[in-house]
PDB file of C-alpha atoms in Angstrom:
ATOM      1  CA  UNK S   1      12.358  12.116   3.552  1.00  0.00           C
ATOM      2  CA  UNK S   2       9.773  12.839   6.029  1.00  0.00           C
ATOM      3  CA  UNK S   3       8.628  10.369   8.488  1.00  0.00           C
ATOM      4  CA  UNK S   4       5.624  10.251  10.681  1.00  0.00           C
ATOM      5  CA  UNK S   5       5.360   7.859  13.913  1.00  0.00           C
ATOM      6  CA  UNK S   6       2.306   7.059  15.829  1.00  0.00           C
ATOM      7  CA  UNK S   7       3.489   4.852  18.589  1.00  0.00           C
ATOM      8  CA  UNK S   8       0.168   3.965  19.964  1.00  0.00           C
ATOM      9  CA  UNK S   9      -1.579   1.275  17.901  1.00  0.00           C
ATOM     10  CA  UNK S  10      -4.542   1.080  20.148  1.00  0.00           C
ATOM     11  CA  UNK S  11      -6.238   3.299  22.542  1.00  0.00           C
ATOM     12  CA  UNK S  12      -9.689   3.242  24.507  1.00  0.00           C
ATOM     13  CA  UNK S  13     -11.527   5.966  26.377  1.00  0.00           C
ATOM     14  CA  UNK S  14     -14.712   5.995  28.432  1.00  0.00           C
ATOM     15  CA  UNK S  15     -17.477   7.982  26.709  1.00  0.00           C
ATOM     16  CA  UNK S  16     -17.511  11.470  27.984  1.00  0.00           C
ATOM     17  CA  UNK S  17     -13.999  11.598  29.054  1.00  0.00           C
ATOM     18  CA  UNK S  18     -10.652  13.058  27.271  1.00  0.00           C
ATOM     19  CA  UNK S  19      -8.186  11.156  25.259  1.00  0.00           C
ATOM     20  CA  UNK S  20      -4.891  12.144  23.645  1.00  0.00           C
ATOM     21  CA  UNK S  21      -3.509  10.471  20.606  1.00  0.00           C
ATOM     22  CA  UNK S  22       0.490  10.994  19.959  1.00  0.00           C
ATOM     23  CA  UNK S  23       2.470  11.850  16.694  1.00  0.00           C
ATOM     24  CA  UNK S  24       5.835  12.610  16.231  1.00  0.00           C
ATOM     25  CA  UNK S  25       7.502  13.594  12.844  1.00  0.00           C
ATOM     26  CA  UNK S  26      10.913  14.024  11.420  1.00  0.00           C
ATOM     27  CA  UNK S  27      11.534  16.581   8.956  1.00  0.00           C
ATOM     28  CA  UNK S  28      14.306  19.266   8.085  1.00  0.00           C
ATOM     29  CA  UNK S  29      11.837  21.784   6.463  1.00  0.00           C
ATOM     30  CA  UNK S  30      10.852  24.587   8.549  1.00  0.00           C
ATOM     31  CA  UNK S  31       7.523  25.107   7.301  1.00  0.00           C
ATOM     32  CA  UNK S  32       5.041  22.648   6.631  1.00  0.00           C
ATOM     33  CA  UNK S  33       1.317  21.202   7.202  1.00  0.00           C
ATOM     34  CA  UNK S  34       0.158  18.862   9.839  1.00  0.00           C
ATOM     35  CA  UNK S  35      -3.164  16.904   9.689  1.00  0.00           C
ATOM     36  CA  UNK S  36      -5.095  14.663  11.694  1.00  0.00           C
ATOM     37  CA  UNK S  37      -7.595  12.469   9.706  1.00  0.00           C
ATOM     38  CA  UNK S  38     -10.237  10.221  10.856  1.00  0.00           C
ATOM     39  CA  UNK S  39     -11.206   6.785   9.237  1.00  0.00           C
ATOM     40  CA  UNK S  40     -14.305   5.239  10.564  1.00  0.00           C
ATOM     41  CA  UNK S  41     -15.506   1.792   9.710  1.00  0.00           C
ATOM     42  CA  UNK S  42     -16.857   3.072   6.329  1.00  0.00           C
ATOM     43  CA  UNK S  43     -13.149   3.831   5.354  1.00  0.00           C
ATOM     44  CA  UNK S  44     -13.991   7.162   4.392  1.00  0.00           C
ATOM     45  CA  UNK S  45     -10.858   9.492   5.426  1.00  0.00           C
ATOM     46  CA  UNK S  46     -12.256  12.493   7.092  1.00  0.00           C
ATOM     47  CA  UNK S  47     -10.205  15.436   7.885  1.00  0.00           C
ATOM     48  CA  UNK S  48     -10.506  16.332  11.649  1.00  0.00           C
ATOM     49  CA  UNK S  49      -8.072  19.163  11.957  1.00  0.00           C
ATOM     50  CA  UNK S  50      -4.919  21.019  10.446  1.00  0.00           C
ATOM     51  CA  UNK S  51      -2.258  22.980  11.553  1.00  0.00           C
ATOM     52  CA  UNK S  52       0.275  25.325   9.876  1.00  0.00           C
ATOM     53  CA  UNK S  53       3.773  24.876  11.310  1.00  0.00           C
ATOM     54  CA  UNK S  54       4.401  28.637  10.849  1.00  0.00           C
ATOM     55  CA  UNK S  55       1.579  29.237  13.421  1.00  0.00           C
ATOM     56  CA  UNK S  56       2.294  28.999  17.027  1.00  0.00           C
ATOM     57  CA  UNK S  57      -1.057  28.856  18.045  1.00  0.00           C
ATOM     58  CA  UNK S  58      -2.574  25.316  18.692  1.00  0.00           C
ATOM     59  CA  UNK S  59      -5.438  24.969  16.261  1.00  0.00           C
ATOM     60  CA  UNK S  60      -8.873  23.664  17.446  1.00  0.00           C
ATOM     61  CA  UNK S  61     -11.803  22.550  16.018  1.00  0.00           C
ATOM     62  CA  UNK S  62     -14.826  22.136  18.640  1.00  0.00           C
ATOM     63  CA  UNK S  63     -13.956  19.123  20.647  1.00  0.00           C
ATOM     64  CA  UNK S  64     -10.612  18.479  19.098  1.00  0.00           C
ATOM     65  CA  UNK S  65      -7.676  20.323  19.583  1.00  0.00           C
ATOM     66  CA  UNK S  66      -3.878  19.798  19.182  1.00  0.00           C
ATOM     67  CA  UNK S  67      -0.757  20.311  21.022  1.00  0.00           C
ATOM     68  CA  UNK S  68       1.982  21.228  18.679  1.00  0.00           C
ATOM     69  CA  UNK S  69       5.340  21.361  19.665  1.00  0.00           C
ATOM     70  CA  UNK S  70       7.517  22.393  16.640  1.00  0.00           C
ATOM     71  CA  UNK S  71      11.048  21.958  18.496  1.00  0.00           C
ATOM     72  CA  UNK S  72       9.945  18.666  19.506  1.00  0.00           C
ATOM     73  CA  UNK S  73       8.413  17.511  16.444  1.00  0.00           C
ATOM     74  CA  UNK S  74       5.475  16.588  18.254  1.00  0.00           C
ATOM     75  CA  UNK S  75       1.698  16.921  17.139  1.00  0.00           C
ATOM     76  CA  UNK S  76      -0.854  15.285  19.429  1.00  0.00           C
ATOM     77  CA  UNK S  77      -4.640  15.372  19.042  1.00  0.00           C
ATOM     78  CA  UNK S  78      -6.851  16.009  22.331  1.00  0.00           C
ATOM     79  CA  UNK S  79     -10.374  14.737  21.956  1.00  0.00           C
ATOM     80  CA  UNK S  80     -12.788  16.110  24.685  1.00  0.00           C
ATOM     81  CA  UNK S  81     -15.947  14.772  25.728  1.00  0.00           C
ATOM     82  CA  UNK S  82     -15.397  11.544  23.776  1.00  0.00           C
ATOM     83  CA  UNK S  83     -18.505  10.507  21.879  1.00  0.00           C
ATOM     84  CA  UNK S  84     -19.350   6.986  20.246  1.00  0.00           C
ATOM     85  CA  UNK S  85     -19.166   8.536  16.729  1.00  0.00           C
ATOM     86  CA  UNK S  86     -15.518   9.253  17.506  1.00  0.00           C
ATOM     87  CA  UNK S  87     -14.433   5.508  17.448  1.00  0.00           C
ATOM     88  CA  UNK S  88     -12.288   5.101  14.400  1.00  0.00           C
ATOM     89  CA  UNK S  89      -8.785   5.132  13.190  1.00  0.00           C
ATOM     90  CA  UNK S  90      -6.772   8.214  13.335  1.00  0.00           C
ATOM     91  CA  UNK S  91      -4.170   9.042  11.116  1.00  0.00           C
ATOM     92  CA  UNK S  92      -1.628  11.730  11.779  1.00  0.00           C
ATOM     93  CA  UNK S  93      -0.043  13.147   8.429  1.00  0.00           C
ATOM     94  CA  UNK S  94       2.506  15.792   7.241  1.00  0.00           C
ATOM     95  CA  UNK S  95       2.641  17.693   3.976  1.00  0.00           C
ATOM     96  CA  UNK S  96       5.686  19.883   2.716  1.00  0.00           C
ATOM     97  CA  UNK S  97       5.327  23.454   2.221  1.00  0.00           C
ATOM     98  CA  UNK S  98       3.962  24.664  -1.050  1.00  0.00           C
ATOM     99  CA  UNK S  99       7.378  25.800  -1.881  1.00  0.00           C
ATOM    100  CA  UNK S 100       8.699  22.419  -1.951  1.00  0.00           C
ATOM    101  CA  UNK S 101       7.343  21.884  -5.857  1.00  0.00           C
ATOM    102  CA  UNK S 102       6.242  18.761  -6.713  1.00  0.00           C
ATOM    103  CA  UNK S 103       6.651  16.881  -3.205  1.00  0.00           C
ATOM    104  CA  UNK S 104       3.432  18.009  -1.772  1.00  0.00           C
ATOM    105  CA  UNK S 105       2.059  14.390  -1.310  1.00  0.00           C
ATOM    106  CA  UNK S 106       0.758  13.740   2.385  1.00  0.00           C
ATOM    107  CA  UNK S 107       2.822  11.454   4.237  1.00  0.00           C
ATOM    108  CA  UNK S 108       0.917   9.380   6.814  1.00  0.00           C
ATOM    109  CA  UNK S 109       1.703   7.441  10.175  1.00  0.00           C
ATOM    110  CA  UNK S 110       0.396   4.086  10.937  1.00  0.00           C
ATOM    111  CA  UNK S 111      -2.526   5.112  12.729  1.00  0.00           C
ATOM    112  CA  UNK S 112      -4.157   5.033  16.109  1.00  0.00           C
ATOM    113  CA  UNK S 113      -7.319   2.746  16.692  1.00  0.00           C
ATOM    114  CA  UNK S 114      -9.708   4.681  18.884  1.00  0.00           C
ATOM    115  CA  UNK S 115     -12.165   2.770  21.087  1.00  0.00           C
ATOM    116  CA  UNK S 116     -15.139   4.487  22.822  1.00  0.00           C
ATOM    117  CA  UNK S 117     -16.447   2.437  26.063  1.00  0.00           C
ATOM    118  CA  UNK S 118     -20.023   3.518  26.762  1.00  0.00           C
TER     119      UNK S 118
ATOM    120  CA  UNK A   1     -21.211  21.106  -2.377  1.00  0.00           C
ATOM    121  CA  UNK A   2     -20.738  17.393  -3.360  1.00  0.00           C
ATOM    122  CA  UNK A   3     -17.787  15.355  -2.116  1.00  0.00           C
ATOM    123  CA  UNK A   4     -15.198  13.448  -3.868  1.00  0.00           C
ATOM    124  CA  UNK A   5     -16.448  10.504  -5.537  1.00  0.00           C
ATOM    125  CA  UNK A   6     -15.050   7.299  -6.442  1.00  0.00           C
ATOM    126  CA  UNK A   7     -16.346   4.589  -8.754  1.00  0.00           C
ATOM    127  CA  UNK A   8     -16.610   1.834  -8.500  1.00  0.00           C
ATOM    128  CA  UNK A   9     -16.627   1.090  -4.761  1.00  0.00           C
ATOM    129  CA  UNK A  10     -15.778  -2.532  -4.930  1.00  0.00           C
ATOM    130  CA  UNK A  11     -14.151  -4.541  -7.549  1.00  0.00           C
ATOM    131  CA  UNK A  12     -13.041  -7.880  -8.026  1.00  0.00           C
ATOM    132  CA  UNK A  13     -10.437  -9.121 -10.322  1.00  0.00           C
ATOM    133  CA  UNK A  14      -8.057 -11.907 -11.197  1.00  0.00           C
ATOM    134  CA  UNK A  15      -4.210 -11.906 -11.386  1.00  0.00           C
ATOM    135  CA  UNK A  16      -3.109 -11.105 -14.824  1.00  0.00           C
ATOM    136  CA  UNK A  17      -6.118  -8.609 -15.491  1.00  0.00           C
ATOM    137  CA  UNK A  18      -6.076  -4.788 -15.601  1.00  0.00           C
ATOM    138  CA  UNK A  19      -8.378  -2.443 -13.999  1.00  0.00           C
ATOM    139  CA  UNK A  20      -9.381   1.367 -14.176  1.00  0.00           C
ATOM    140  CA  UNK A  21     -10.870   3.274 -11.237  1.00  0.00           C
ATOM    141  CA  UNK A  22     -12.327   6.700 -11.420  1.00  0.00           C
ATOM    142  CA  UNK A  23     -12.264   9.610  -9.354  1.00  0.00           C
ATOM    143  CA  UNK A  24     -14.415  13.057  -9.558  1.00  0.00           C
ATOM    144  CA  UNK A  25     -12.923  15.643  -7.489  1.00  0.00           C
ATOM    145  CA  UNK A  26     -15.146  18.410  -5.400  1.00  0.00           C
ATOM    146  CA  UNK A  27     -16.403  20.859  -7.862  1.00  0.00           C
ATOM    147  CA  UNK A  28     -13.854  23.561  -8.568  1.00  0.00           C
ATOM    148  CA  UNK A  29     -10.895  21.548  -7.265  1.00  0.00           C
ATOM    149  CA  UNK A  30      -8.342  20.906  -9.703  1.00  0.00           C
ATOM    150  CA  UNK A  31      -5.594  18.811  -8.338  1.00  0.00           C
ATOM    151  CA  UNK A  32      -6.158  15.112  -7.501  1.00  0.00           C
ATOM    152  CA  UNK A  33      -3.994  12.662  -5.461  1.00  0.00           C
ATOM    153  CA  UNK A  34      -4.107   8.756  -5.246  1.00  0.00           C
ATOM    154  CA  UNK A  35      -3.111   6.591  -2.375  1.00  0.00           C
ATOM    155  CA  UNK A  36      -3.089   2.944  -1.613  1.00  0.00           C
ATOM    156  CA  UNK A  37      -3.810   1.533   1.672  1.00  0.00           C
ATOM    157  CA  UNK A  38      -2.993  -1.892   2.767  1.00  0.00           C
ATOM    158  CA  UNK A  39      -2.828  -3.571   6.282  1.00  0.00           C
ATOM    159  CA  UNK A  40       0.908  -4.050   5.448  1.00  0.00           C
ATOM    160  CA  UNK A  41       2.104  -1.086   4.046  1.00  0.00           C
ATOM    161  CA  UNK A  42      -0.455   1.377   5.444  1.00  0.00           C
ATOM    162  CA  UNK A  43      -1.340   4.476   3.247  1.00  0.00           C
ATOM    163  CA  UNK A  44       1.065   5.192   0.491  1.00  0.00           C
ATOM    164  CA  UNK A  45       1.025   7.996  -2.067  1.00  0.00           C
ATOM    165  CA  UNK A  46       0.596   6.816  -5.834  1.00  0.00           C
ATOM    166  CA  UNK A  47       0.427  10.050  -7.870  1.00  0.00           C
ATOM    167  CA  UNK A  48      -0.635  13.418  -8.118  1.00  0.00           C
ATOM    168  CA  UNK A  49      -2.536  15.265 -11.146  1.00  0.00           C
ATOM    169  CA  UNK A  50      -3.034  18.765 -11.818  1.00  0.00           C
ATOM    170  CA  UNK A  51      -4.100  20.613 -15.107  1.00  0.00           C
ATOM    171  CA  UNK A  52      -3.722  17.008 -16.645  1.00  0.00           C
ATOM    172  CA  UNK A  53      -0.262  16.504 -15.980  1.00  0.00           C
ATOM    173  CA  UNK A  54       1.301  14.440 -13.359  1.00  0.00           C
ATOM    174  CA  UNK A  55       3.166  16.453 -10.912  1.00  0.00           C
ATOM    175  CA  UNK A  56       4.234  13.954  -8.350  1.00  0.00           C
ATOM    176  CA  UNK A  57       4.700  10.051  -8.399  1.00  0.00           C
ATOM    177  CA  UNK A  58       5.488   7.864  -5.282  1.00  0.00           C
ATOM    178  CA  UNK A  59       7.394   4.834  -5.415  1.00  0.00           C
ATOM    179  CA  UNK A  60       5.195   2.272  -7.355  1.00  0.00           C
ATOM    180  CA  UNK A  61       6.006   0.093 -10.534  1.00  0.00           C
ATOM    181  CA  UNK A  62       5.108   1.199 -14.168  1.00  0.00           C
ATOM    182  CA  UNK A  63       1.953  -1.042 -13.805  1.00  0.00           C
ATOM    183  CA  UNK A  64       0.526   1.895 -12.200  1.00  0.00           C
ATOM    184  CA  UNK A  65      -0.558   4.694 -14.107  1.00  0.00           C
ATOM    185  CA  UNK A  66      -2.954   7.451 -14.153  1.00  0.00           C
ATOM    186  CA  UNK A  67      -4.375  10.452 -15.983  1.00  0.00           C
ATOM    187  CA  UNK A  68      -6.491  13.515 -15.564  1.00  0.00           C
ATOM    188  CA  UNK A  69      -9.080  14.921 -17.781  1.00  0.00           C
ATOM    189  CA  UNK A  70      -9.799  18.422 -18.717  1.00  0.00           C
ATOM    190  CA  UNK A  71     -12.911  18.418 -16.234  1.00  0.00           C
ATOM    191  CA  UNK A  72     -10.227  17.466 -13.518  1.00  0.00           C
ATOM    192  CA  UNK A  73     -11.776  13.870 -13.193  1.00  0.00           C
ATOM    193  CA  UNK A  74      -9.120  11.346 -12.854  1.00  0.00           C
ATOM    194  CA  UNK A  75      -8.647   7.746 -13.478  1.00  0.00           C
ATOM    195  CA  UNK A  76      -5.830   5.245 -12.412  1.00  0.00           C
ATOM    196  CA  UNK A  77      -4.938   2.064 -14.074  1.00  0.00           C
ATOM    197  CA  UNK A  78      -3.444  -1.092 -12.824  1.00  0.00           C
ATOM    198  CA  UNK A  79      -2.266  -3.529 -15.360  1.00  0.00           C
ATOM    199  CA  UNK A  80      -1.252  -7.131 -14.922  1.00  0.00           C
ATOM    200  CA  UNK A  81      -2.807  -7.223 -11.465  1.00  0.00           C
ATOM    201  CA  UNK A  82      -0.968  -9.110  -8.782  1.00  0.00           C
ATOM    202  CA  UNK A  83      -2.069 -10.539  -5.386  1.00  0.00           C
ATOM    203  CA  UNK A  84      -0.476  -7.922  -3.648  1.00  0.00           C
ATOM    204  CA  UNK A  85      -2.437  -4.873  -5.314  1.00  0.00           C
ATOM    205  CA  UNK A  86      -5.580  -5.952  -3.255  1.00  0.00           C
ATOM    206  CA  UNK A  87      -6.073  -2.790  -1.329  1.00  0.00           C
ATOM    207  CA  UNK A  88      -8.118   0.243  -0.681  1.00  0.00           C
ATOM    208  CA  UNK A  89      -7.490   2.921  -3.208  1.00  0.00           C
ATOM    209  CA  UNK A  90      -8.460   6.546  -1.885  1.00  0.00           C
ATOM    210  CA  UNK A  91      -8.520   9.559  -4.151  1.00  0.00           C
ATOM    211  CA  UNK A  92      -8.148  12.960  -2.728  1.00  0.00           C
ATOM    212  CA  UNK A  93      -8.967  16.335  -4.155  1.00  0.00           C
ATOM    213  CA  UNK A  94      -7.377  19.679  -3.334  1.00  0.00           C
ATOM    214  CA  UNK A  95      -8.413  23.306  -4.664  1.00  0.00           C
ATOM    215  CA  UNK A  96      -5.008  23.885  -6.542  1.00  0.00           C
ATOM    216  CA  UNK A  97      -1.739  22.100  -7.007  1.00  0.00           C
ATOM    217  CA  UNK A  98       0.250  22.117  -3.393  1.00  0.00           C
ATOM    218  CA  UNK A  99      -3.006  23.394  -1.657  1.00  0.00           C
ATOM    219  CA  UNK A 100      -2.453  22.359   1.760  1.00  0.00           C
ATOM    220  CA  UNK A 101      -5.426  20.458   2.325  1.00  0.00           C
ATOM    221  CA  UNK A 102      -6.633  17.368   0.444  1.00  0.00           C
ATOM    222  CA  UNK A 103     -10.518  15.794   0.787  1.00  0.00           C
ATOM    223  CA  UNK A 104     -10.821  12.392   0.382  1.00  0.00           C
ATOM    224  CA  UNK A 105     -13.259  10.010  -1.439  1.00  0.00           C
ATOM    225  CA  UNK A 106     -14.620   6.935   0.054  1.00  0.00           C
ATOM    226  CA  UNK A 107     -12.270   4.884  -1.808  1.00  0.00           C
ATOM    227  CA  UNK A 108     -12.528   1.645  -4.189  1.00  0.00           C
ATOM    228  CA  UNK A 109     -11.782  -1.399  -2.141  1.00  0.00           C
ATOM    229  CA  UNK A 110      -9.879  -3.795  -5.153  1.00  0.00           C
ATOM    230  CA  UNK A 111      -9.849  -7.670  -4.498  1.00  0.00           C
ATOM    231  CA  UNK A 112      -7.337  -9.539  -6.613  1.00  0.00           C
ATOM    232  CA  UNK A 113      -8.066 -13.401  -6.466  1.00  0.00           C
TER     233      UNK A 113
END
């Protein structure tokens, strides 16, 4: 079974600075998907960024980018120019490949609570 | 395009009762998954439905059940509620079964007294 580990329960960053959230995972599969979701106080789970394991290029979405190290099974999220609205719980998630029929559920890490300091 | 909607948003029940939660996926999405979120256990997968069929089930007791209708809307039911069932229940939809990206609804917060 796959596992996802987020070793930083809490992080804080000054507004406009850059912060990196860590995520490691364990899997025997060679093809899979990784995600970062954001959960603000409203509890709505919002997709931040997605990475396909077969792609070597790191995904980016505006101020959000990932550092995907497949061999190390590491998937960190970098938030640049942090804004007050970035304050939330951030979850790293793993999903099996489409070929693994019936097992495509999301496996989540325990989350990192990010605080933005004005 | 409207997002995933869940009703009700908040619910208070007592032990032994049963509850039904509803989820309407994004228009055109045919797969619906359910997750339970608690402070102690984090986010755990309950089940996934596609074309009115359960494709995948998490490690939850039989008191937790679900179904999907022909319009892709889904319901989950919890019978004989226990205090430990208090949680945020999240529904997520995706385009097809096994589609890589799931989009979440706002959740239903269930409190069991």
